[in-house]
């Protein structure tokens, strides 16, 4: 890779001259990525500027890391160097809210909470509730396919995205999908970029299918004496054809939160049924509303994604029916390696988040032991938030399986010079 | 180039029983559900295992011979139209259910399993497979996956892409790979998300893991008649504005109502439009929302409201709706169907333009559509025996697609682009958009042998407008047959 050796100030001046605007600046201390300082920071305000920046970076052999709200910038392996940090934070706003069609187009730098504040005017929302919604941006959430408890009913970004404007590494601006919820014209490039961690292109805006806001909400909080009670309870809810919008567990201690959002009578009735069922399964349960309800969800979020930003966070995915055995393994392996741990996650989907505290080698042993339990396709252990010590020992992604070569080929076609987020895409792309 | 040596090698892979080389037998495969596009393959194979599919694809790859995978051939966009110099890989023998996993709400099937068969397999356990294209009795999962099929209930439950968890696939060079799996969120790029809906142009699917849904506590279905499609459209808007997402909202106009009545007698009122609205979910939710739906219908001057009292009545209403395409044969010798999509709120405007076009063209245009998500199915009626009508019907259908694009819609909601609409793609996507899709294509299929001439416009395809199939006068007179 041919990186120019010009001092940063000259590069900044050169790029601003090319763009005919002041979008480039030297990095501030807050612009470091896992301790690595970028050569310069660019904050474009229009897709055409993103296009010019990427074309310039590709031509001159510079690497580019994209940043939205910065809430997930620490995921992935530590970059060896960063030439350009491309911040999307100046490209903000809900471009269109077609409330009659239940769709909206949002610029990538808009935070989720700002987006939903606009959509609330018509009692609608983008039905995603990942951690850090106050500062996480649409672009970052889509790029990482991140989601939260309501994924149980509403799905992840890849399920809600219907269109995208993106800029390729060579600067070409392209569109995929459209503004209608049902559309099979052409390849679904928007879905391909969703979860690609900025390795294939820069997301400029995305169009989503929205959900109406429910009239009423109830959350059933269930405390169980042991983890083994969770899976039978989940199966019991399913057998009743209950329709929770979130079905979460948190350990230790063992607590489940089951949320029902519907018309008043249905939310209340389903919650009562869920309480009865919980008691039959040996739990103590109560129905939460209003401030108690939102407080319980905040505490649940903080259980793993606490504000202290300490500890390693892993995403552990298992089969829903393997929930009990996976939780037992987590507990056993954590004890064996003298690690403190906390788990939250989607009990109905088998998607768990584990926070670990303890020695680097202990955490590495934990990841290795848990990964050994899963064949590709049957489960996975991905490091979400980590330190260089852990990722150097166990990597970020774990085994990808036999599709890695074709993934590499897709990356090569989209970004032949390796400009975009090199080595930090899924599977190390 | 397919020569006798190539055929012999094909036969060694799939056996004599699995190879179709006889020209008259190959006629069976010359079109899919879009019968105006026909092309006879040089050979067809009927593999029974993924290894055989791999063998065939590897052979094609070695010789740069095009291949096209085909399921039940019910597709409506010519997506399984054979290549005249290529091999047609017919997947109908790979029709086994491999594993049913109720605790994990999964089922693993071969691609030749019928859509409705999936639900039949798990219905005793209280589960079903959500995507329900109208052809679900006779269409197979592999084809559903290629087209990202929808159906009446995708408004609430999503499309095929939301229900496919993993696949085993043969890449165009013969490599066998796995995307996704039984568990969610396999690390890596979401190639599964782009392979689903790629119309068979990226890989041949040999195994599919599907997500099953729990049958809801309650289902209620209502049929309501309206004096205009505008009134019915307003009722749909009011339902959405009330924050209700029904399991389905379907609209039929006078032409398609009459056709359905003639074919299967569902007992629909003779109205300008009917709406079918279905709610499902927890009992108390369905009851509350159903009352709201009834009020919305009344406010929009609905009449002849029928509420299905049991599964039999519900089945009858849906039979009327799902038979609408086939029923058009009762009222018109031929018809051409499109499936453009519009933002739902533009429905009245677009329908007015369609009615004006109907008057101008002199061709009857029936409309049956998924009103909840704006997916139109205009059925342009014509008589092939009348000189020029087939061409006129295609022009009329194309014009309707342009109306869809004018309001920001799409060329297709569930039928796919295929060979039918490839030449329309530049009306919806820029050169840069198409070139970006091509990056995916060349990553998977650098030689362009996997279902070529579909989806993307090419000069060869679009330089001259491909005319619909016309019987030669000698054929009509019974003096010759197409071989």
mmCIF file of N, CA and C in Angstrom, chain B residues 344-427:
data_model
loop_
_atom_site.group_PDB
_atom_site.id
_atom_site.type_symbol
_atom_site.label_atom_id
_atom_site.label_comp_id
_atom_site.label_asym_id
_atom_site.label_seq_id
_atom_site.Cartn_x
_atom_site.Cartn_y
_atom_site.Cartn_z
ATOM 1 N N UNK B 344 -48.205 2.506 -0.662
ATOM 2 C CA UNK B 344 -49.625 2.204 -0.522
ATOM 3 C C UNK B 344 -50.505 3.444 -0.599
ATOM 4 N N UNK B 345 -49.968 4.567 -0.102
ATOM 5 C CA UNK B 345 -50.766 5.791 -0.059
ATOM 6 C C UNK B 345 -51.058 6.352 -1.454
ATOM 7 N N UNK B 346 -50.349 5.889 -2.487
ATOM 8 C CA UNK B 346 -50.585 6.398 -3.839
ATOM 9 C C UNK B 346 -51.576 5.537 -4.612
ATOM 10 N N UNK B 347 -52.184 4.591 -3.928
ATOM 11 C CA UNK B 347 -53.078 3.636 -4.590
ATOM 12 C C UNK B 347 -54.185 4.303 -5.421
ATOM 13 N N UNK B 348 -54.951 5.250 -4.872
ATOM 14 C CA UNK B 348 -56.034 5.846 -5.667
ATOM 15 C C UNK B 348 -55.515 6.480 -6.963
ATOM 16 N N UNK B 349 -54.409 7.220 -6.833
ATOM 17 C CA UNK B 349 -53.837 7.906 -7.996
ATOM 18 C C UNK B 349 -53.431 6.908 -9.089
ATOM 19 N N UNK B 350 -52.755 5.841 -8.677
ATOM 20 C CA UNK B 350 -52.270 4.874 -9.664
ATOM 21 C C UNK B 350 -53.450 4.107 -10.283
ATOM 22 N N UNK B 351 -54.431 3.765 -9.474
ATOM 23 C CA UNK B 351 -55.579 3.036 -10.027
ATOM 24 C C UNK B 351 -56.350 3.886 -11.031
ATOM 25 N N UNK B 352 -56.420 5.195 -10.777
ATOM 26 C CA UNK B 352 -57.088 6.073 -11.747
ATOM 27 C C UNK B 352 -56.356 6.040 -13.088
ATOM 28 N N UNK B 353 -55.026 6.059 -13.030
ATOM 29 C CA UNK B 353 -54.256 6.022 -14.293
ATOM 30 C C UNK B 353 -54.455 4.680 -14.996
ATOM 31 N N UNK B 354 -54.535 3.607 -14.204
ATOM 32 C CA UNK B 354 -54.736 2.281 -14.813
ATOM 33 C C UNK B 354 -56.099 2.223 -15.503
ATOM 34 N N UNK B 355 -57.116 2.833 -14.849
ATOM 35 C CA UNK B 355 -58.454 2.822 -15.473
ATOM 36 C C UNK B 355 -58.468 3.620 -16.774
ATOM 37 N N UNK B 356 -57.752 4.747 -16.775
ATOM 38 C CA UNK B 356 -57.674 5.545 -18.002
ATOM 39 C C UNK B 356 -56.978 4.751 -19.107
ATOM 40 N N UNK B 357 -55.949 4.023 -18.720
ATOM 41 C CA UNK B 357 -55.212 3.201 -19.686
ATOM 42 C C UNK B 357 -56.104 2.093 -20.238
ATOM 43 N N UNK B 358 -56.937 1.544 -19.387
ATOM 44 C CA UNK B 358 -57.862 0.491 -19.793
ATOM 45 C C UNK B 358 -58.790 1.017 -20.901
ATOM 46 N N UNK B 359 -59.310 2.218 -20.665
ATOM 47 C CA UNK B 359 -60.216 2.807 -21.668
ATOM 48 C C UNK B 359 -59.473 3.091 -22.958
ATOM 49 N N UNK B 360 -58.272 3.639 -22.822
ATOM 50 C CA UNK B 360 -57.500 4.047 -23.996
ATOM 51 C C UNK B 360 -57.089 2.830 -24.826
ATOM 52 N N UNK B 361 -56.690 1.760 -24.144
ATOM 53 C CA UNK B 361 -56.143 0.602 -24.857
ATOM 54 C C UNK B 361 -57.245 -0.330 -25.361
ATOM 55 N N UNK B 362 -58.412 -0.270 -24.717
ATOM 56 C CA UNK B 362 -59.489 -1.183 -25.098
ATOM 57 C C UNK B 362 -59.308 -2.574 -24.518
ATOM 58 N N UNK B 363 -58.257 -2.798 -23.740
ATOM 59 C CA UNK B 363 -58.049 -4.105 -23.104
ATOM 60 C C UNK B 363 -58.570 -4.057 -21.670
ATOM 61 N N UNK B 364 -59.250 -5.113 -21.255
ATOM 62 C CA UNK B 364 -59.712 -5.190 -19.877
ATOM 63 C C UNK B 364 -58.512 -5.412 -18.950
ATOM 64 N N UNK B 365 -58.465 -4.650 -17.865
ATOM 65 C CA UNK B 365 -57.375 -4.839 -16.896
ATOM 66 C C UNK B 365 -57.993 -5.170 -15.535
ATOM 67 N N UNK B 366 -57.831 -6.396 -15.107
ATOM 68 C CA UNK B 366 -58.302 -6.794 -13.781
ATOM 69 C C UNK B 366 -57.257 -6.421 -12.749
ATOM 70 N N UNK B 367 -57.700 -6.207 -11.516
ATOM 71 C CA UNK B 367 -56.740 -5.890 -10.459
ATOM 72 C C UNK B 367 -57.020 -6.720 -9.228
ATOM 73 N N UNK B 368 -56.012 -7.425 -8.803
ATOM 74 C CA UNK B 368 -56.101 -8.123 -7.531
ATOM 75 C C UNK B 368 -54.777 -7.837 -6.845
ATOM 76 N N UNK B 369 -54.837 -7.344 -5.615
ATOM 77 C CA UNK B 369 -53.541 -6.984 -5.049
ATOM 78 C C UNK B 369 -53.460 -7.040 -3.537
ATOM 79 N N UNK B 370 -52.195 -7.094 -3.118
ATOM 80 C CA UNK B 370 -51.875 -7.047 -1.702
ATOM 81 C C UNK B 370 -51.923 -5.565 -1.312
ATOM 82 N N UNK B 371 -53.103 -5.108 -0.876
ATOM 83 C CA UNK B 371 -53.301 -3.675 -0.678
ATOM 84 C C UNK B 371 -52.486 -3.155 0.501
ATOM 85 N N UNK B 372 -52.228 -4.005 1.463
ATOM 86 C CA UNK B 372 -51.499 -3.570 2.659
ATOM 87 C C UNK B 372 -50.096 -3.121 2.337
ATOM 88 N N UNK B 373 -49.441 -3.771 1.392
ATOM 89 C CA UNK B 373 -48.080 -3.371 1.050
ATOM 90 C C UNK B 373 -47.950 -2.818 -0.366
ATOM 91 N N UNK B 374 -49.073 -2.479 -0.994
ATOM 92 C CA UNK B 374 -49.021 -1.780 -2.276
ATOM 93 C C UNK B 374 -48.560 -2.627 -3.451
ATOM 94 N N UNK B 375 -48.638 -3.939 -3.312
ATOM 95 C CA UNK B 375 -48.183 -4.827 -4.397
ATOM 96 C C UNK B 375 -49.352 -5.114 -5.341
ATOM 97 N N UNK B 376 -49.313 -4.455 -6.506
ATOM 98 C CA UNK B 376 -50.387 -4.614 -7.495
ATOM 99 C C UNK B 376 -50.201 -5.907 -8.281
ATOM 100 N N UNK B 377 -51.288 -6.462 -8.731
ATOM 101 C CA UNK B 377 -51.212 -7.543 -9.715
ATOM 102 C C UNK B 377 -52.185 -7.239 -10.844
ATOM 103 N N UNK B 378 -51.842 -6.278 -11.692
ATOM 104 C CA UNK B 378 -52.739 -6.003 -12.814
ATOM 105 C C UNK B 378 -52.724 -7.163 -13.808
ATOM 106 N N UNK B 379 -53.903 -7.602 -14.201
ATOM 107 C CA UNK B 379 -54.029 -8.704 -15.146
ATOM 108 C C UNK B 379 -54.570 -8.117 -16.444
ATOM 109 N N UNK B 380 -53.705 -8.043 -17.422
ATOM 110 C CA UNK B 380 -54.100 -7.442 -18.696
ATOM 111 C C UNK B 380 -54.663 -8.547 -19.590
ATOM 112 N N UNK B 381 -55.969 -8.440 -19.909
ATOM 113 C CA UNK B 381 -56.641 -9.490 -20.680
ATOM 114 C C UNK B 381 -56.482 -9.234 -22.169
ATOM 115 N N UNK B 382 -56.205 -10.292 -22.890
ATOM 116 C CA UNK B 382 -56.121 -10.150 -24.343
ATOM 117 C C UNK B 382 -56.464 -11.476 -25.003
ATOM 118 N N UNK B 383 -56.589 -11.404 -26.302
ATOM 119 C CA UNK B 383 -56.902 -12.611 -27.079
ATOM 120 C C UNK B 383 -55.792 -12.814 -28.087
ATOM 121 N N UNK B 384 -55.043 -13.876 -27.901
ATOM 122 C CA UNK B 384 -53.903 -14.146 -28.765
ATOM 123 C C UNK B 384 -54.322 -14.316 -30.221
ATOM 124 N N UNK B 385 -55.602 -14.683 -30.413
ATOM 125 C CA UNK B 385 -56.077 -14.918 -31.782
ATOM 126 C C UNK B 385 -56.251 -13.605 -32.542
ATOM 127 N N UNK B 386 -56.345 -12.508 -31.785
ATOM 128 C CA UNK B 386 -56.495 -11.210 -32.445
ATOM 129 C C UNK B 386 -55.112 -10.639 -32.723
ATOM 130 N N UNK B 387 -54.863 -10.367 -33.978
ATOM 131 C CA UNK B 387 -53.570 -9.870 -34.429
ATOM 132 C C UNK B 387 -53.160 -8.622 -33.622
ATOM 133 N N UNK B 388 -51.983 -8.666 -33.054
ATOM 134 C CA UNK B 388 -51.445 -7.480 -32.378
ATOM 135 C C UNK B 388 -51.843 -7.325 -30.917
ATOM 136 N N UNK B 389 -52.801 -8.119 -30.432
ATOM 137 C CA UNK B 389 -53.255 -7.910 -29.053
ATOM 138 C C UNK B 389 -52.211 -8.322 -28.015
ATOM 139 N N UNK B 390 -51.464 -9.391 -28.321
ATOM 140 C CA UNK B 390 -50.444 -9.835 -27.359
ATOM 141 C C UNK B 390 -49.402 -8.736 -27.161
ATOM 142 N N UNK B 391 -48.976 -8.132 -28.269
ATOM 143 C CA UNK B 391 -47.986 -7.054 -28.175
ATOM 144 C C UNK B 391 -48.578 -5.867 -27.413
ATOM 145 N N UNK B 392 -49.851 -5.576 -27.711
ATOM 146 C CA UNK B 392 -50.523 -4.462 -27.041
ATOM 147 C C UNK B 392 -50.586 -4.731 -25.525
ATOM 148 N N UNK B 393 -50.893 -5.976 -25.183
ATOM 149 C CA UNK B 393 -50.992 -6.328 -23.754
ATOM 150 C C UNK B 393 -49.651 -6.112 -23.062
ATOM 151 N N UNK B 394 -48.570 -6.490 -23.727
ATOM 152 C CA UNK B 394 -47.250 -6.283 -23.129
ATOM 153 C C UNK B 394 -46.928 -4.809 -22.970
ATOM 154 N N UNK B 395 -47.339 -4.024 -23.979
ATOM 155 C CA UNK B 395 -47.112 -2.572 -23.875
ATOM 156 C C UNK B 395 -47.913 -1.977 -22.719
ATOM 157 N N UNK B 396 -49.162 -2.434 -22.592
ATOM 158 C CA UNK B 396 -50.027 -1.920 -21.530
ATOM 159 C C UNK B 396 -49.437 -2.281 -20.161
ATOM 160 N N UNK B 397 -48.983 -3.516 -20.049
ATOM 161 C CA UNK B 397 -48.384 -3.950 -18.784
ATOM 162 C C UNK B 397 -47.141 -3.125 -18.471
ATOM 163 N N UNK B 398 -46.337 -2.857 -19.496
ATOM 164 C CA UNK B 398 -45.128 -2.039 -19.303
ATOM 165 C C UNK B 398 -45.495 -0.636 -18.843
ATOM 166 N N UNK B 399 -46.571 -0.123 -19.408
ATOM 167 C CA UNK B 399 -46.974 1.240 -19.025
ATOM 168 C C UNK B 399 -47.402 1.279 -17.551
ATOM 169 N N UNK B 400 -48.071 0.224 -17.121
ATOM 170 C CA UNK B 400 -48.476 0.174 -15.705
ATOM 171 C C UNK B 400 -47.233 0.168 -14.811
ATOM 172 N N UNK B 401 -46.206 -0.558 -15.242
ATOM 173 C CA UNK B 401 -44.958 -0.563 -14.465
ATOM 174 C C UNK B 401 -44.371 0.843 -14.385
ATOM 175 N N UNK B 402 -44.485 1.590 -15.473
ATOM 176 C CA UNK B 402 -43.933 2.951 -15.446
ATOM 177 C C UNK B 402 -44.719 3.822 -14.466
ATOM 178 N N UNK B 403 -46.042 3.575 -14.325
ATOM 179 C CA UNK B 403 -46.822 4.312 -13.320
ATOM 180 C C UNK B 403 -46.282 4.006 -11.918
ATOM 181 N N UNK B 404 -45.960 2.725 -11.706
ATOM 182 C CA UNK B 404 -45.422 2.326 -10.389
ATOM 183 C C UNK B 404 -44.114 3.068 -10.102
ATOM 184 N N UNK B 405 -43.244 3.121 -11.114
ATOM 185 C CA UNK B 405 -41.946 3.770 -10.912
ATOM 186 C C UNK B 405 -42.123 5.279 -10.731
ATOM 187 N N UNK B 406 -43.131 5.860 -11.403
ATOM 188 C CA UNK B 406 -43.375 7.303 -11.265
ATOM 189 C C UNK B 406 -43.636 7.710 -9.818
ATOM 190 N N UNK B 407 -44.258 6.817 -9.054
ATOM 191 C CA UNK B 407 -44.573 7.171 -7.658
ATOM 192 C C UNK B 407 -43.553 6.584 -6.678
ATOM 193 N N UNK B 408 -42.405 6.173 -7.210
ATOM 194 C CA UNK B 408 -41.338 5.690 -6.335
ATOM 195 C C UNK B 408 -41.438 4.217 -5.992
ATOM 196 N N UNK B 409 -42.172 3.473 -6.796
ATOM 197 C CA UNK B 409 -42.385 2.061 -6.508
ATOM 198 C C UNK B 409 -41.354 1.150 -7.143
ATOM 199 N N UNK B 410 -41.732 -0.103 -7.303
ATOM 200 C CA UNK B 410 -40.796 -1.109 -7.808
ATOM 201 C C UNK B 410 -41.419 -1.888 -8.962
ATOM 202 N N UNK B 411 -40.526 -2.447 -9.784
ATOM 203 C CA UNK B 411 -40.956 -3.265 -10.919
ATOM 204 C C UNK B 411 -41.615 -4.558 -10.466
ATOM 205 N N UNK B 412 -41.216 -5.046 -9.302
ATOM 206 C CA UNK B 412 -41.723 -6.357 -8.892
ATOM 207 C C UNK B 412 -41.689 -6.507 -7.370
ATOM 208 N N UNK B 413 -42.776 -7.039 -6.845
ATOM 209 C CA UNK B 413 -42.867 -7.234 -5.403
ATOM 210 C C UNK B 413 -42.594 -8.654 -4.984
ATOM 211 N N UNK B 414 -42.823 -9.604 -5.902
ATOM 212 C CA UNK B 414 -42.601 -11.001 -5.509
ATOM 213 C C UNK B 414 -42.366 -11.938 -6.686
ATOM 214 N N UNK B 415 -42.648 -11.508 -7.909
ATOM 215 C CA UNK B 415 -42.482 -12.422 -9.049
ATOM 216 C C UNK B 415 -41.054 -12.463 -9.566
ATOM 217 N N UNK B 416 -40.311 -11.411 -9.304
ATOM 218 C CA UNK B 416 -38.931 -11.361 -9.785
ATOM 219 C C UNK B 416 -38.809 -10.667 -11.133
ATOM 220 N N UNK B 417 -37.576 -10.342 -11.491
ATOM 221 C CA UNK B 417 -37.282 -9.666 -12.759
ATOM 222 C C UNK B 417 -37.190 -10.691 -13.887
ATOM 223 N N UNK B 418 -36.397 -11.735 -13.655
ATOM 224 C CA UNK B 418 -36.277 -12.819 -14.621
ATOM 225 C C UNK B 418 -35.873 -12.361 -16.004
ATOM 226 N N UNK B 419 -36.401 -13.060 -17.011
ATOM 227 C CA UNK B 419 -36.153 -12.637 -18.385
ATOM 228 C C UNK B 419 -37.204 -11.607 -18.801
ATOM 229 N N UNK B 420 -38.317 -11.608 -18.079
ATOM 230 C CA UNK B 420 -39.460 -10.770 -18.443
ATOM 231 C C UNK B 420 -39.162 -9.286 -18.318
ATOM 232 N N UNK B 421 -38.557 -8.885 -17.194
ATOM 233 C CA UNK B 421 -38.444 -7.454 -16.910
ATOM 234 C C UNK B 421 -36.999 -6.960 -16.875
ATOM 235 N N UNK B 422 -36.057 -7.811 -17.294
ATOM 236 C CA UNK B 422 -34.641 -7.410 -17.255
ATOM 237 C C UNK B 422 -34.424 -6.093 -17.997
ATOM 238 N N UNK B 423 -35.116 -5.936 -19.112
ATOM 239 C CA UNK B 423 -34.899 -4.726 -19.919
ATOM 240 C C UNK B 423 -35.537 -3.487 -19.291
ATOM 241 N N UNK B 424 -36.376 -3.689 -18.275
ATOM 242 C CA UNK B 424 -36.960 -2.548 -17.564
ATOM 243 C C UNK B 424 -36.065 -2.055 -16.434
ATOM 244 N N UNK B 425 -35.064 -2.850 -16.062
ATOM 245 C CA UNK B 425 -34.257 -2.507 -14.888
ATOM 246 C C UNK B 425 -33.642 -1.103 -14.952
ATOM 247 N N UNK B 426 -33.167 -0.657 -16.125
ATOM 248 C CA UNK B 426 -32.593 0.706 -16.163
ATOM 249 C C UNK B 426 -33.608 1.811 -15.866
ATOM 250 N N UNK B 427 -34.895 1.496 -15.912
ATOM 251 C CA UNK B 427 -35.888 2.508 -15.544
ATOM 252 C C UNK B 427 -35.949 2.696 -14.031
#
